[in-house]
PDB file of C-alpha atoms in Angstrom:
ATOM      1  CA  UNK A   1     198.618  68.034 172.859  1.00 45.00           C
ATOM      2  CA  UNK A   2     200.463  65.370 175.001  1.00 46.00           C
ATOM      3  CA  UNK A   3     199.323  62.386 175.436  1.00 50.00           C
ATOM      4  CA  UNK A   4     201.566  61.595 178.625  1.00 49.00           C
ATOM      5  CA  UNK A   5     204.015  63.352 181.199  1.00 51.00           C
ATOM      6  CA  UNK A   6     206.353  61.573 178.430  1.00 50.00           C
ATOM      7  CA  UNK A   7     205.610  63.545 175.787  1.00 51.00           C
ATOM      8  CA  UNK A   8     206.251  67.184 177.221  1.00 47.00           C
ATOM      9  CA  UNK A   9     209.919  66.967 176.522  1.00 53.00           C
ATOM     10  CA  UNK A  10     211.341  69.675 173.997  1.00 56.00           C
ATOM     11  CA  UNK A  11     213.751  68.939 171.177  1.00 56.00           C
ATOM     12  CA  UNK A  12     215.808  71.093 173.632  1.00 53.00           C
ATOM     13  CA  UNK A  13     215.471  68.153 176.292  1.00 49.00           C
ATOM     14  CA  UNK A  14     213.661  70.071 178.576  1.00 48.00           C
ATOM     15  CA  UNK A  15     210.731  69.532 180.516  1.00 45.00           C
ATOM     16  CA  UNK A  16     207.872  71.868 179.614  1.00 48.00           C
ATOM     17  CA  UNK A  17     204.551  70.745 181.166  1.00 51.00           C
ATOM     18  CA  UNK A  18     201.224  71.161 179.601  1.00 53.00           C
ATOM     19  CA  UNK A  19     198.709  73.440 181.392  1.00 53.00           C
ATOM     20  CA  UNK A  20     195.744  71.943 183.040  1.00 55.00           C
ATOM     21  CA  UNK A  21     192.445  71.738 180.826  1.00 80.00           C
ATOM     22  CA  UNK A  22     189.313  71.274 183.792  1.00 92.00           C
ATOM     23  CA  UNK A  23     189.267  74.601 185.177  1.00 93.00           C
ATOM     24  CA  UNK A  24     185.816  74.810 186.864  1.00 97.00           C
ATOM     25  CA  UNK A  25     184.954  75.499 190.791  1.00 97.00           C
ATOM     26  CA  UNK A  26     182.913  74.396 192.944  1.00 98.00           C
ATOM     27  CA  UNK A  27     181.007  76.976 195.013  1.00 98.00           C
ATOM     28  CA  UNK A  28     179.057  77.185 198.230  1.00 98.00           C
ATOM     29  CA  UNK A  29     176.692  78.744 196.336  1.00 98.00           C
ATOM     30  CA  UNK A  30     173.853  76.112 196.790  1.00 97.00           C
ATOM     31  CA  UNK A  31     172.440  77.688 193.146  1.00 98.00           C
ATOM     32  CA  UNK A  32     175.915  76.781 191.697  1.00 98.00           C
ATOM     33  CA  UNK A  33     176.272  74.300 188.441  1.00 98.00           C
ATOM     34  CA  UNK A  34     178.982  72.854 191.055  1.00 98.00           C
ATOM     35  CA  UNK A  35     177.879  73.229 194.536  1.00 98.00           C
ATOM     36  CA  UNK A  36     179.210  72.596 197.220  1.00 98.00           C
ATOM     37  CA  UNK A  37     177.742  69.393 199.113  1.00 98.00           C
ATOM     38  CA  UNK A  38     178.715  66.502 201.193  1.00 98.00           C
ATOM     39  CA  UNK A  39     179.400  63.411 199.632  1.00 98.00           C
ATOM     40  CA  UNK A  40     178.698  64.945 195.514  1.00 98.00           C
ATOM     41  CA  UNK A  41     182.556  64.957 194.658  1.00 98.00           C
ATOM     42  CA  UNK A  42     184.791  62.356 194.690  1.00 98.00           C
ATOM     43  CA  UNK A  43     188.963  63.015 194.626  1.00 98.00           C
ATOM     44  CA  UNK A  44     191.131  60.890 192.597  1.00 98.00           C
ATOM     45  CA  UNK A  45     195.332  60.973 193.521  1.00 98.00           C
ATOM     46  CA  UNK A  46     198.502  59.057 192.943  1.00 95.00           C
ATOM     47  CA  UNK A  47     200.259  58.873 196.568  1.00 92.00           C
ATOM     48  CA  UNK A  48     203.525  59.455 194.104  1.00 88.00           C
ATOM     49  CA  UNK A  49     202.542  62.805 193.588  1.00 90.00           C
ATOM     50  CA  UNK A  50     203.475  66.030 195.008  1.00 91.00           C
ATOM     51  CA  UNK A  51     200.405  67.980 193.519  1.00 92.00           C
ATOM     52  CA  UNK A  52     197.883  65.375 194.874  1.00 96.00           C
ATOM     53  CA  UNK A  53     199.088  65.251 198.304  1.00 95.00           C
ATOM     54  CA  UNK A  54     198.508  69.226 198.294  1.00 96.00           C
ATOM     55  CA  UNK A  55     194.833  68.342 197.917  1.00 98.00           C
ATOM     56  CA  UNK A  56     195.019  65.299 200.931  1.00 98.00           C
ATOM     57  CA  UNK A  57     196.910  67.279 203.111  1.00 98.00           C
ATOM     58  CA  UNK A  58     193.923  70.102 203.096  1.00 98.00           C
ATOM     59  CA  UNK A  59     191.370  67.373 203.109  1.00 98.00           C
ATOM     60  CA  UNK A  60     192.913  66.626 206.292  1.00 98.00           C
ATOM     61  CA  UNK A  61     193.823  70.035 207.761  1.00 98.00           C
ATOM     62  CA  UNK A  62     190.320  71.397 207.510  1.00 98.00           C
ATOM     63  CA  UNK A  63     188.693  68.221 207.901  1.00 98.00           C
ATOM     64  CA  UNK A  64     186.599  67.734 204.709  1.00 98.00           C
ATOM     65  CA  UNK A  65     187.353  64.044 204.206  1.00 95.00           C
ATOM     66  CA  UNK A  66     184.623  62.778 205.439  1.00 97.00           C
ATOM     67  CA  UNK A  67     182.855  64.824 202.614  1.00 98.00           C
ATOM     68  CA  UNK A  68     185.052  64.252 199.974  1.00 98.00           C
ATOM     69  CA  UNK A  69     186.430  60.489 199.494  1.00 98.00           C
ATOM     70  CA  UNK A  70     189.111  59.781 197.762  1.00 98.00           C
ATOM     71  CA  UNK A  71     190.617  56.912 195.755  1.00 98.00           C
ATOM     72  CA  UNK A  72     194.738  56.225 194.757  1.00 96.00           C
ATOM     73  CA  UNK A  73     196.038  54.759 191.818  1.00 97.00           C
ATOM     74  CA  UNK A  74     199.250  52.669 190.840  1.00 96.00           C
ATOM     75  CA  UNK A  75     202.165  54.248 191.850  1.00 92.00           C
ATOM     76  CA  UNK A  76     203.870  54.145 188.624  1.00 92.00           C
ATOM     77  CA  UNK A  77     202.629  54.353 185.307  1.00 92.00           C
ATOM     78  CA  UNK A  78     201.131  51.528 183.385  1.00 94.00           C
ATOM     79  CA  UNK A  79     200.264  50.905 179.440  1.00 88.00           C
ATOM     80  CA  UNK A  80     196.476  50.975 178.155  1.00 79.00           C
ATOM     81  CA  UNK A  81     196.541  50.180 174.854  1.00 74.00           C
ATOM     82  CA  UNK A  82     197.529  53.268 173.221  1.00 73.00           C
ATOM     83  CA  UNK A  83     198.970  55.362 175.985  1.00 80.00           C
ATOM     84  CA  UNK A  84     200.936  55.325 179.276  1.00 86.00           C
ATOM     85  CA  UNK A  85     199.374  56.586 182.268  1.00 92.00           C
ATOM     86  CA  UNK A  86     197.878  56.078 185.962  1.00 95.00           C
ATOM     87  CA  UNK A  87     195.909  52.756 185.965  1.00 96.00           C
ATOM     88  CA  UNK A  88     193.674  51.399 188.887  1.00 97.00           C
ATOM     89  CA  UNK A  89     194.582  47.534 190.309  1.00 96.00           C
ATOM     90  CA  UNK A  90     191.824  45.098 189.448  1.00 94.00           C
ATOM     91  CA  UNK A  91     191.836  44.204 193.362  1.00 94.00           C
ATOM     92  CA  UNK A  92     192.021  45.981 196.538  1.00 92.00           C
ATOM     93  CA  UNK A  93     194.935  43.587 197.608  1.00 93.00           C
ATOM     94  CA  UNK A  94     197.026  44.029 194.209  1.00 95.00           C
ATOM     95  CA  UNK A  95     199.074  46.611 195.654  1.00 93.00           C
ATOM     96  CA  UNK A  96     199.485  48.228 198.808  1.00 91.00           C
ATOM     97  CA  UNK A  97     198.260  52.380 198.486  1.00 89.00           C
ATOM     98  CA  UNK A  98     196.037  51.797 195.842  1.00 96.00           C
ATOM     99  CA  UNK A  99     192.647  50.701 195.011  1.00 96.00           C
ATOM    100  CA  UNK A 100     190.293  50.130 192.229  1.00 97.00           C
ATOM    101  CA  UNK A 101     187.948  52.750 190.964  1.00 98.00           C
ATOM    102  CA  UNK A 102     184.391  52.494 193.241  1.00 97.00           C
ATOM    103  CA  UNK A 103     182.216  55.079 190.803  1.00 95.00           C
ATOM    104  CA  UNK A 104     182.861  54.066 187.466  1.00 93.00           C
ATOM    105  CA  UNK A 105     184.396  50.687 187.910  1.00 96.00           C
ATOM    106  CA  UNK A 106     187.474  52.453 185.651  1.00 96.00           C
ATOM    107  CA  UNK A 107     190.875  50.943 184.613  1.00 95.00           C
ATOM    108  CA  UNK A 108     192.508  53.945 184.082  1.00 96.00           C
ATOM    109  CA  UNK A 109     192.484  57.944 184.637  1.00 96.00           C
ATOM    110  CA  UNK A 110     191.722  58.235 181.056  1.00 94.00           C
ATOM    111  CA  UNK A 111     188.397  56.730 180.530  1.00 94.00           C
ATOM    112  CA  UNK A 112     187.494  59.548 183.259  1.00 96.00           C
ATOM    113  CA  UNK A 113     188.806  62.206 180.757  1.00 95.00           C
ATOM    114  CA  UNK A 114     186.957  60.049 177.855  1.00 93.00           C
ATOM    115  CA  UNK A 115     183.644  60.708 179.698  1.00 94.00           C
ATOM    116  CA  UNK A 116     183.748  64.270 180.534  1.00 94.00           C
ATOM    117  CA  UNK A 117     184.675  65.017 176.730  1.00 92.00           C
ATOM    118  CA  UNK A 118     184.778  62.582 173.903  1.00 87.00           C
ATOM    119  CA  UNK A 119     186.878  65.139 171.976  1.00 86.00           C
ATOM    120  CA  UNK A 120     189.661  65.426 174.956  1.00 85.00           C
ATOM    121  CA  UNK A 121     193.187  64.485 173.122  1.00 79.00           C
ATOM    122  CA  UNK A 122     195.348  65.887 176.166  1.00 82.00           C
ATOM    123  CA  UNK A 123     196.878  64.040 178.958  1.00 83.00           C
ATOM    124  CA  UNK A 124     195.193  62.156 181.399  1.00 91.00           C
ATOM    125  CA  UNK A 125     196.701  63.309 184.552  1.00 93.00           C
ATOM    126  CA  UNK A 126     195.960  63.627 188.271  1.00 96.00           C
ATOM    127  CA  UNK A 127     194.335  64.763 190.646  1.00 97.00           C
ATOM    128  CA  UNK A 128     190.827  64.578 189.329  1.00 98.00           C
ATOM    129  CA  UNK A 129     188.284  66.480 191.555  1.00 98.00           C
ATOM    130  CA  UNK A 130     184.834  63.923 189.968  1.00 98.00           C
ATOM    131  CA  UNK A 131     181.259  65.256 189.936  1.00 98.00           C
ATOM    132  CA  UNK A 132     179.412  62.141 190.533  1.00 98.00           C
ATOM    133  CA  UNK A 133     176.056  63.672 190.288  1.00 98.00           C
ATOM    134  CA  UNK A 134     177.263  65.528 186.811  1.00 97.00           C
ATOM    135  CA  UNK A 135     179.836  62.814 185.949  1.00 97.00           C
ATOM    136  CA  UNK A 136     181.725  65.087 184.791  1.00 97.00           C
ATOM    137  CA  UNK A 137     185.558  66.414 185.695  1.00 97.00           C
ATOM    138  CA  UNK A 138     185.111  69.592 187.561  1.00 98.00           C
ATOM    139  CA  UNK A 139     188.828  70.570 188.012  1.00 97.00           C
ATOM    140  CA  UNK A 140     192.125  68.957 187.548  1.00 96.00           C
ATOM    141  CA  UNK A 141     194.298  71.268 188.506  1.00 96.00           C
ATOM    142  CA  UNK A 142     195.721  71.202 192.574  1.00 96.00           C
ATOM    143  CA  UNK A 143     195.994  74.701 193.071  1.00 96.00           C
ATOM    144  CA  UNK A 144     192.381  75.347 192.163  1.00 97.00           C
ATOM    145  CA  UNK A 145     191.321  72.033 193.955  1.00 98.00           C
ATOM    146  CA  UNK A 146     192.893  73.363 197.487  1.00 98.00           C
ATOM    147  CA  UNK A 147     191.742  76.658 197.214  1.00 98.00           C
ATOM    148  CA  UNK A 148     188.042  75.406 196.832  1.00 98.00           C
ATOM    149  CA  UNK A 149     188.464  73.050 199.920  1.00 98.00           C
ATOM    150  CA  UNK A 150     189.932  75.735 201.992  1.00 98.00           C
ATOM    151  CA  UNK A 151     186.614  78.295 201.508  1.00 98.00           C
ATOM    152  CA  UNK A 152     183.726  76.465 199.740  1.00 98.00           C
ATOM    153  CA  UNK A 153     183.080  73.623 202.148  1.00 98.00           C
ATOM    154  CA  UNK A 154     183.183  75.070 205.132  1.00 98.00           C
ATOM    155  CA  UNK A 155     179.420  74.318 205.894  1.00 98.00           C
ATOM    156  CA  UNK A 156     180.684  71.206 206.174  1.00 98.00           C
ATOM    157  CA  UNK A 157     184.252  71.451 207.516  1.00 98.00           C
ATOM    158  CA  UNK A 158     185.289  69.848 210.911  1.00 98.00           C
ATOM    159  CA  UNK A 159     188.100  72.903 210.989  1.00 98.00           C
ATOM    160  CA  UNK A 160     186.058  75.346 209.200  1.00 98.00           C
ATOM    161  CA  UNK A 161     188.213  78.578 211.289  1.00 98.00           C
ATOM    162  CA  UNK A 162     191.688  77.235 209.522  1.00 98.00           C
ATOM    163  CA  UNK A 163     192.111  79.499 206.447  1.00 98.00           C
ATOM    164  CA  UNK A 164     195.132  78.555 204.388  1.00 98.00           C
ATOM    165  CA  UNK A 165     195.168  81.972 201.941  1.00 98.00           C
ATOM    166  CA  UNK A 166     194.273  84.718 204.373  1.00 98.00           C
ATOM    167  CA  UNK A 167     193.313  88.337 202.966  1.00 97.00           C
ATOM    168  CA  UNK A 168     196.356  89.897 204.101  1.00 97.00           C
ATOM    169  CA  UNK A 169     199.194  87.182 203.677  1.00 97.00           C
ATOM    170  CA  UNK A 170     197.465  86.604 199.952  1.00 98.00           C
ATOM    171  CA  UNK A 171     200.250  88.622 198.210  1.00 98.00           C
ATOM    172  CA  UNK A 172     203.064  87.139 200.180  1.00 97.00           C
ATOM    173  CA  UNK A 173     201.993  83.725 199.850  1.00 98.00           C
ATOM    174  CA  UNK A 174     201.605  84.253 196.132  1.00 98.00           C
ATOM    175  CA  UNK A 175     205.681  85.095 195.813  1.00 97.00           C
ATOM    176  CA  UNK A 176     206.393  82.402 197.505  1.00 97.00           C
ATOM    177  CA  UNK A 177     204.213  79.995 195.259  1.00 96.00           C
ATOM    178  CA  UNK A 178     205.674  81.334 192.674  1.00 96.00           C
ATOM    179  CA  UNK A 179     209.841  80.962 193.914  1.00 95.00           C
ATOM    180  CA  UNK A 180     208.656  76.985 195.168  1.00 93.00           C
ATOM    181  CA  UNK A 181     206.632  76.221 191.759  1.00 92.00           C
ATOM    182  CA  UNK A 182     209.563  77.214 189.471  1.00 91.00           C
ATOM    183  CA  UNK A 183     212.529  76.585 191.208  1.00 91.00           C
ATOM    184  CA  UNK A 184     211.351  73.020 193.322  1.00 91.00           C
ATOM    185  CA  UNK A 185     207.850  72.005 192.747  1.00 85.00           C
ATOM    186  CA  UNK A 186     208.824  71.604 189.099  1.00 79.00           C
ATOM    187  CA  UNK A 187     211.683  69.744 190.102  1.00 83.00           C
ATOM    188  CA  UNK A 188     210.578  67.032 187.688  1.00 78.00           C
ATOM    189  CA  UNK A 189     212.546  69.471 185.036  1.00 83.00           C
ATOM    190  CA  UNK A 190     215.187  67.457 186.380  1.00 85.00           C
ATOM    191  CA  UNK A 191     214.033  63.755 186.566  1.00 81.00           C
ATOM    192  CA  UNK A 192     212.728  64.561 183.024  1.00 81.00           C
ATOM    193  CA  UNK A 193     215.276  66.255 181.630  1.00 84.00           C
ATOM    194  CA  UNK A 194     216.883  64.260 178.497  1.00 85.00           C
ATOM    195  CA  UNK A 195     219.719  66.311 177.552  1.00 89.00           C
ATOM    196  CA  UNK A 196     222.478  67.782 180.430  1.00 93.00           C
ATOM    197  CA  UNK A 197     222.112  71.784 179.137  1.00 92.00           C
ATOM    198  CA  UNK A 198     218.392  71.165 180.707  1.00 89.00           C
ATOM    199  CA  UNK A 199     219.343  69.682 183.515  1.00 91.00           C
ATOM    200  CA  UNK A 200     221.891  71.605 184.999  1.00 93.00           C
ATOM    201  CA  UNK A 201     219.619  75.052 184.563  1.00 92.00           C
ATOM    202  CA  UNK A 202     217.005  72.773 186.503  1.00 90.00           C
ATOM    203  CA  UNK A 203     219.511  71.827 189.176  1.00 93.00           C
ATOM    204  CA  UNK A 204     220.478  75.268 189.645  1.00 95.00           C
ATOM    205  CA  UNK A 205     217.182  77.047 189.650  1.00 93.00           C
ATOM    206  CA  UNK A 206     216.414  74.340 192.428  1.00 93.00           C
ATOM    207  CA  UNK A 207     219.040  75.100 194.622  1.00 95.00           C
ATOM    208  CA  UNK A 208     218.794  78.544 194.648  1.00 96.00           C
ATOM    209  CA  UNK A 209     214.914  78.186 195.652  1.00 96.00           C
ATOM    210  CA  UNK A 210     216.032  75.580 198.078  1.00 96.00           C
ATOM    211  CA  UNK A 211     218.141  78.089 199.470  1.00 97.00           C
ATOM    212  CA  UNK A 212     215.834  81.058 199.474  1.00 97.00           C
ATOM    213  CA  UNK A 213     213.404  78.807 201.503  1.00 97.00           C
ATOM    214  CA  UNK A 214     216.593  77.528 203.761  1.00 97.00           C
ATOM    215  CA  UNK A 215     216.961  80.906 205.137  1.00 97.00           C
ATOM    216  CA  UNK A 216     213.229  81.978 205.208  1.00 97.00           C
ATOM    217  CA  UNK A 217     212.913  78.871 207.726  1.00 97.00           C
ATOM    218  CA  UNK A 218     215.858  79.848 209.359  1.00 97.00           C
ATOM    219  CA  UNK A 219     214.112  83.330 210.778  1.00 96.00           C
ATOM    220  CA  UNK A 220     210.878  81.984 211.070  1.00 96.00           C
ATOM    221  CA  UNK A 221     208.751  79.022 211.892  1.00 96.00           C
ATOM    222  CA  UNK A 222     206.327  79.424 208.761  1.00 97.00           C
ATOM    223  CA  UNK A 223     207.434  80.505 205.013  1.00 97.00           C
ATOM    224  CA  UNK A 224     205.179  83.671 205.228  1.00 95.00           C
ATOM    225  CA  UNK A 225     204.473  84.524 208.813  1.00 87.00           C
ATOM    226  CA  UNK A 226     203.706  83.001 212.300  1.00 91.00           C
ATOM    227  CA  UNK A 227     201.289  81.085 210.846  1.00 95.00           C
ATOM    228  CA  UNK A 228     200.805  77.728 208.716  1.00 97.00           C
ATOM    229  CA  UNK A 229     199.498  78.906 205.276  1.00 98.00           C
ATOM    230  CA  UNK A 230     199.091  77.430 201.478  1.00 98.00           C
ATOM    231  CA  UNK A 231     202.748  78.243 200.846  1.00 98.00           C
ATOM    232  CA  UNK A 232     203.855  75.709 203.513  1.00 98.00           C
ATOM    233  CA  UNK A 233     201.370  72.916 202.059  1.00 98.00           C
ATOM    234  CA  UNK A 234     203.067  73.447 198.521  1.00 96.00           C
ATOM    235  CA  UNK A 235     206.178  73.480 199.419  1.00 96.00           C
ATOM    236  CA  UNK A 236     205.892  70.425 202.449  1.00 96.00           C
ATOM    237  CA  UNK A 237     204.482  68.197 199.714  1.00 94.00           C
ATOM    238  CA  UNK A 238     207.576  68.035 197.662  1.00 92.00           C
ATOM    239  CA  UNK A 239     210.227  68.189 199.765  1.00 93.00           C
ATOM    240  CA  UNK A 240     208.971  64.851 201.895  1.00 91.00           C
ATOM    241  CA  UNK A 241     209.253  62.699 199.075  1.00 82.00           C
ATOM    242  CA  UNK A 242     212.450  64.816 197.721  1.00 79.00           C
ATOM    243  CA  UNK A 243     215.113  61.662 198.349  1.00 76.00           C
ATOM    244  CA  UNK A 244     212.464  58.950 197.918  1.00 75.00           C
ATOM    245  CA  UNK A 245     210.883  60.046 193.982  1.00 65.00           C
TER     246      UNK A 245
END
């Protein structure tokens, strides 16, 4: 398995990301292994990246982050002895958006990894939804972090009535994940691309999605109706930090 965002480049040159391993959920199912309760979980994210914002921006929409706390990391990534990967400042003043690790006293996503399986050889990566009261890793995956903040804390939700994956726009917002994940979520195809075949299907695929989305817009203030939705969070995410990473 890789060991680092580094290491998920084919012979080809292309970019081929690993799938996430912590696939758990947390429930509002007070009975649950993982339930759902104020002040259990704790959310690790890199500012840097797309994926984590996804799960700050719903934090925010429906109001949960007084529940859920969160902590950043570096930036960029760092060595630790054998590996590259996100790292935690030894200081709150080492650099500005991030912050050392206040549950485990950790120097780097990995010893999180370390503890929730000793026999865990993939990559370390973020965001990390933490069980404090299991220490364990409950999910590390951003679409299955955002859909458990948009239903299973609502008990405890300051904008409990906002529901980002509706019944009925579920099948349209699900096309459009899928058009913005291949064609510009993944746009680190091209960033990490090492050879130019790669690279220019990258560019193109992203272009064409940029375009699709273009004209969506153009018709309509939302990507799937009249109404702010999981598609927009995706796809907002990215495209903000497009120029800047």
């Amino acid at each position: 398995m890789a060991r680092s965002a580094h290491n998920e480049v084919t012979d080809s040159g292309a970019f081929d990301p690993s799938p996430s391993t912590f696939r758990s959920f947390v429930s509002r199912d007070s009975s649950a292994r993982f339930a759902a309760a104020p002040g259990r979980y704790h959310l690790y994210v890199s500012y840097s990246c797309p994926w984590d914002c996804r799960c700050l921006a719903y934090l925010k929409l429906k109001g949960l982050d007084h529940v859920i706390r969160f902590t950043w990391v570096k930036p960029v990534f760092e060595r630790t002895n054998d590996h590259m990967g996100w790292v935690f400042p030894a200081a709150g003043d080492e650099e500005p958006g991030a912050e050392p690790d206040p549950i485990n006293g950790a120097k780097s996503i990995r010893e999180f990894y370390e503890i929730a399986s000793t026999k865990y050889a993939g990559k370390p990566s973020v965001p990390v939804l933490w069980d404090k009261q299991l220490k364990t890793i409950v999910n590390n995956e951003s679409s299955g972090i955002i859909r458990m903040l948009n239903t299973e804390f609502n008990e405890f939700a300051e904008n409990p009535g906002l529901d980002l994956y509706p019944a009925h726009l579920q099948a349209s917002i699900d096309e459009i994940n899928e058009l913005v994940y291949e064609g510009i979520n993944i746009v680190y195809k091209c960033g990490f691309a090492k050879q130019q075949g790669p690279y220019d299907e990258a560019v193109t695929k992203l272009y064409e999605a940029l375009d699709k989305c273009e004209d969506t817009l153009s018709r309509q203030r939302f990507l799937c109706s009249n109404q702010i939705t999981e598609a927009d969070v995706r796809l907002f995410t990215t495209l903000i930090r497009f120029d800047e990473v």
